[in-house]
mmCIF file of C-alpha atoms in Angstrom:
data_model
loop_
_atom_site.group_PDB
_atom_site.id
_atom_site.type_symbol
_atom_site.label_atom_id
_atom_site.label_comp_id
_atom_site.label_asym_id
_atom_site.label_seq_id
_atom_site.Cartn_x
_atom_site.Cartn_y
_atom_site.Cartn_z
ATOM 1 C CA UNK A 733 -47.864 -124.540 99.249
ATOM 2 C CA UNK A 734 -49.112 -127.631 100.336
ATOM 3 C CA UNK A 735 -49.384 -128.157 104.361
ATOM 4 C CA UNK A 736 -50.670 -131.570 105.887
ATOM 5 C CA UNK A 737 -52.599 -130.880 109.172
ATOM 6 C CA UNK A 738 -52.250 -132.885 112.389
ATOM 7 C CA UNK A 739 -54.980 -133.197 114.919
ATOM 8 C CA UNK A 740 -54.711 -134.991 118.169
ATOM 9 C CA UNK A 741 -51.950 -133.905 120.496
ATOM 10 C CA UNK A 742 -52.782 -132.953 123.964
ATOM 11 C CA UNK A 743 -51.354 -132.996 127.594
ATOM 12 C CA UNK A 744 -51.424 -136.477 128.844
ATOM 13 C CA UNK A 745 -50.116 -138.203 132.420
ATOM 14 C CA UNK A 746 -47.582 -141.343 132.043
ATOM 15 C CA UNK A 747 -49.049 -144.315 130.878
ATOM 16 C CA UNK A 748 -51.637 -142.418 128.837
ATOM 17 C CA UNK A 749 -52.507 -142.370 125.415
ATOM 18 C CA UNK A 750 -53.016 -140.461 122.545
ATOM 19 C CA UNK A 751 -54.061 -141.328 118.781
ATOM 20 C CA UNK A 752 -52.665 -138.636 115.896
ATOM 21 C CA UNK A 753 -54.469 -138.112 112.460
ATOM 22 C CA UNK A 754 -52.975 -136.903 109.728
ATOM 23 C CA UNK A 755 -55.301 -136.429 106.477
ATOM 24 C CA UNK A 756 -53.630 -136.049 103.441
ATOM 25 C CA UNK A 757 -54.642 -134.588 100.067
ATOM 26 C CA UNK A 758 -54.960 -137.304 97.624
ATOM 27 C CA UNK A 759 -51.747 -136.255 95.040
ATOM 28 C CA UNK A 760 -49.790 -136.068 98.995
ATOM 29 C CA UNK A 761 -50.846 -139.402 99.630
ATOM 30 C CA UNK A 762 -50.384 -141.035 96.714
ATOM 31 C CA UNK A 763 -46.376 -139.992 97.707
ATOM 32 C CA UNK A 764 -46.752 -143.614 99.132
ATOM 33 C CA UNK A 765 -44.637 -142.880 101.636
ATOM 34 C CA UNK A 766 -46.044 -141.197 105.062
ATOM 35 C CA UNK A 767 -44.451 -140.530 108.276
ATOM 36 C CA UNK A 768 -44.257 -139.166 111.519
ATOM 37 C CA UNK A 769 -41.659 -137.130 112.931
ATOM 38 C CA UNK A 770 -40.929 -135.139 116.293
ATOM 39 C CA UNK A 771 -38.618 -132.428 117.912
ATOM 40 C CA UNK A 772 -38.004 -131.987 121.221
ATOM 41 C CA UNK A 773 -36.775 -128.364 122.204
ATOM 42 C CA UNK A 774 -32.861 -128.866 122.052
ATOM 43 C CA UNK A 775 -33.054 -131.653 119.930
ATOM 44 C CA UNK A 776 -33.162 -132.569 115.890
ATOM 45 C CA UNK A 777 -35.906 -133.793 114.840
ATOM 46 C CA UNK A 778 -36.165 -137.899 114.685
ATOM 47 C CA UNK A 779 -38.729 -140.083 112.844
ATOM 48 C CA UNK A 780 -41.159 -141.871 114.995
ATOM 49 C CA UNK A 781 -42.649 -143.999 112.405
ATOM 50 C CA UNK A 782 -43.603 -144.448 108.722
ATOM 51 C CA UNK A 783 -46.158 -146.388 106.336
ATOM 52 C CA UNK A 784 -45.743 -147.515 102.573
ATOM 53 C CA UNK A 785 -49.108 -146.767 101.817
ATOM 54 C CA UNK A 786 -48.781 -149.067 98.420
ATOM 55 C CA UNK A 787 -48.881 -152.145 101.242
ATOM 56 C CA UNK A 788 -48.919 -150.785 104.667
ATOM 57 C CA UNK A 789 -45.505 -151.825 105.237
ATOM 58 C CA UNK A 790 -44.491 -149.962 108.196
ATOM 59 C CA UNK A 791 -41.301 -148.785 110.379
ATOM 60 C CA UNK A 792 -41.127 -147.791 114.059
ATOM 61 C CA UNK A 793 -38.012 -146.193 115.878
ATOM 62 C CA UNK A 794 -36.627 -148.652 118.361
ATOM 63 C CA UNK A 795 -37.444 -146.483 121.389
ATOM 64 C CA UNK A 796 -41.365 -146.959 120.298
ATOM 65 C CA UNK A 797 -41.843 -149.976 119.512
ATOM 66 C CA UNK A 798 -44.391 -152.033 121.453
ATOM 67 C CA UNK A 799 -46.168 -148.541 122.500
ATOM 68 C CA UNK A 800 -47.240 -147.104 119.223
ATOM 69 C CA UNK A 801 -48.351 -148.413 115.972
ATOM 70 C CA UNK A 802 -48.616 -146.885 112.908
ATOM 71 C CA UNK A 803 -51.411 -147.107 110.569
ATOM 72 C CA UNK A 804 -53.691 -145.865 107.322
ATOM 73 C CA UNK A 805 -57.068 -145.671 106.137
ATOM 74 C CA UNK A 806 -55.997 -145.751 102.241
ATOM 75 C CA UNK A 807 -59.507 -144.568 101.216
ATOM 76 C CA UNK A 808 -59.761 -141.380 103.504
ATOM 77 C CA UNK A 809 -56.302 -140.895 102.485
ATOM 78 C CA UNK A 810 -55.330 -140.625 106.270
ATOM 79 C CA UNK A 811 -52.767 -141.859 108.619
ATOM 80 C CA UNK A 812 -52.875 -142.266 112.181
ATOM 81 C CA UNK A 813 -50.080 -142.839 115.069
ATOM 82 C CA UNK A 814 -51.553 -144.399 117.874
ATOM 83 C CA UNK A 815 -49.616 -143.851 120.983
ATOM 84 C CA UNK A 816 -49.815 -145.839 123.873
ATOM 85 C CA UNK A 817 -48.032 -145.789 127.597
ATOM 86 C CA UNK A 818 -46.540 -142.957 126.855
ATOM 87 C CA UNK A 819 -43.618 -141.496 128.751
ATOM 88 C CA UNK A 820 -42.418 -137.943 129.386
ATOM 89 C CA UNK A 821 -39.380 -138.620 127.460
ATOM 90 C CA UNK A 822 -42.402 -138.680 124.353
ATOM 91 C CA UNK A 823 -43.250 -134.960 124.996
ATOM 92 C CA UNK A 824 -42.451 -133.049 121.651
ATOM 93 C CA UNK A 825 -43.999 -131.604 118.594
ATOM 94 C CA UNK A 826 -45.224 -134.632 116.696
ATOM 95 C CA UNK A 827 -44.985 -133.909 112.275
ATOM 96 C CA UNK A 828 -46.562 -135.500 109.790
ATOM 97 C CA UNK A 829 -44.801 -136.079 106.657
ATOM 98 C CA UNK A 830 -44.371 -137.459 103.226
ATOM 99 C CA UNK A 831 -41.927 -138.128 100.770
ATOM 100 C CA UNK A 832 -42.660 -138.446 97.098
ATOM 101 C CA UNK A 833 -39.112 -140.206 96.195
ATOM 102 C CA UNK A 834 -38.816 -142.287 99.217
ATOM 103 C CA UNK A 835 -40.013 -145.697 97.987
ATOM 104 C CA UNK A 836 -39.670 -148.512 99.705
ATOM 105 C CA UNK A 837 -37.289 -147.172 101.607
ATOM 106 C CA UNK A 838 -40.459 -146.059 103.747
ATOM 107 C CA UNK A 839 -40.285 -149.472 105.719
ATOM 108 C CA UNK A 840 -36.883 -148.667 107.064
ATOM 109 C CA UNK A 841 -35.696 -145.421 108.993
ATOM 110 C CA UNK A 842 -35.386 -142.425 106.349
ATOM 111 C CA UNK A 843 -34.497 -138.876 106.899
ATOM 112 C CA UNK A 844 -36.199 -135.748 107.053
ATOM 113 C CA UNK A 845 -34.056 -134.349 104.515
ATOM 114 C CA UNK A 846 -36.092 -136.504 102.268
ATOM 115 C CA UNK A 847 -39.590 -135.243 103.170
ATOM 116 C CA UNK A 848 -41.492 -133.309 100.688
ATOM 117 C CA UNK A 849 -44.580 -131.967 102.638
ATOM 118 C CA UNK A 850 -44.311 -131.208 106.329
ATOM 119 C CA UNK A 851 -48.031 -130.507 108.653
ATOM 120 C CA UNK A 852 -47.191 -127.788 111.258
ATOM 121 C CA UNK A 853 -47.125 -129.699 114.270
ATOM 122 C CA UNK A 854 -49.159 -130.862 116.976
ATOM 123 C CA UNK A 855 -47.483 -130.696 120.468
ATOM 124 C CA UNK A 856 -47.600 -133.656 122.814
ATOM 125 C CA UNK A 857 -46.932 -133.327 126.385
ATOM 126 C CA UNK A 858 -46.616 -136.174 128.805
ATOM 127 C CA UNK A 859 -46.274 -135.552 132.490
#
C-alpha cells in the first residue's frame, strides 16, 4: 500500500502563505500525472491543481489562480503547491495525488475518482 506524504500545512493569517511538498516514489511519479486536492469539512473534495510531469503542463482551479502555482522538481521526484494570499475560504485538508491513467488529461480539471495513490493529508488553516 503505497501512501504519498505531504509536508507543509500549518495555521496561517489572511494574506499569508504556505508552500506544500509532496515527494513521490519514483514508479508514483512516473504516473505522470500529479495533483493536489482538498476537503473542507461538509464539502467533497475538489482539485486544486495538477502537473503533467512528462512537460510540466499544469492546471489550476479557477478560484486559485493568480495565488498558487503548481510545480515539480522531476529529479527529486517531488511536487510542490505554493500558496500565496491565502484566504480563509482556503482552510481544508490539502491531498496529494496521482493518477497512473490520467494522461494528458492532467492539464485540464480531472476527478478524484481517477486518482490512484492518495498522501494522508496535511491540514491548512487560514484565519
Amino acid at each position: 500500500h503505497v501512501q504519498l506524504v505531504e509536508s507543509g500545512g500549518g495555521s496561517v493569517q489572511a494574506g499569508g502563505s504556505l508552500r506544500l511538498s509532496c515527494p513521490a516514489p519514483e514508479y508514483v511519479y512516473s504516473s505522470n500525472c500529479m495533483g493536489w486536492f482538498r476537503q473542507a469539512p461538509g464539502k467533497e473534495r475538489e482539485e486544486v491543481a495538477s502537473i503533467y510531469t512528462d512537460d510540466s503542463s499544469t492546471y489550476l482551479v479557477d478560484s486559485v489562480k493568480g495565488r498558487f502555482a503548481i510545480s515539480q522538481d522531476y529529479a527529486k521526484n517531488t511536487m510542490y503547491l505554493q500558496m500565496n494570499s491565502l484566504s480563509p475560504e482556503d482552510t481544508a485538508m490539502y491531498y496529494c495525488a496521482a493518477g497512473r491513467h490520467v494522461g494528458r488529461d492532467c492539464a485540464g480539471p480531472w476527478h478524484a475518482s481517477r486518482v490512484d495513490f492518495w498522501g494522508q493529508g496535511t491540514q491548512v488553516t487560514v484565519s
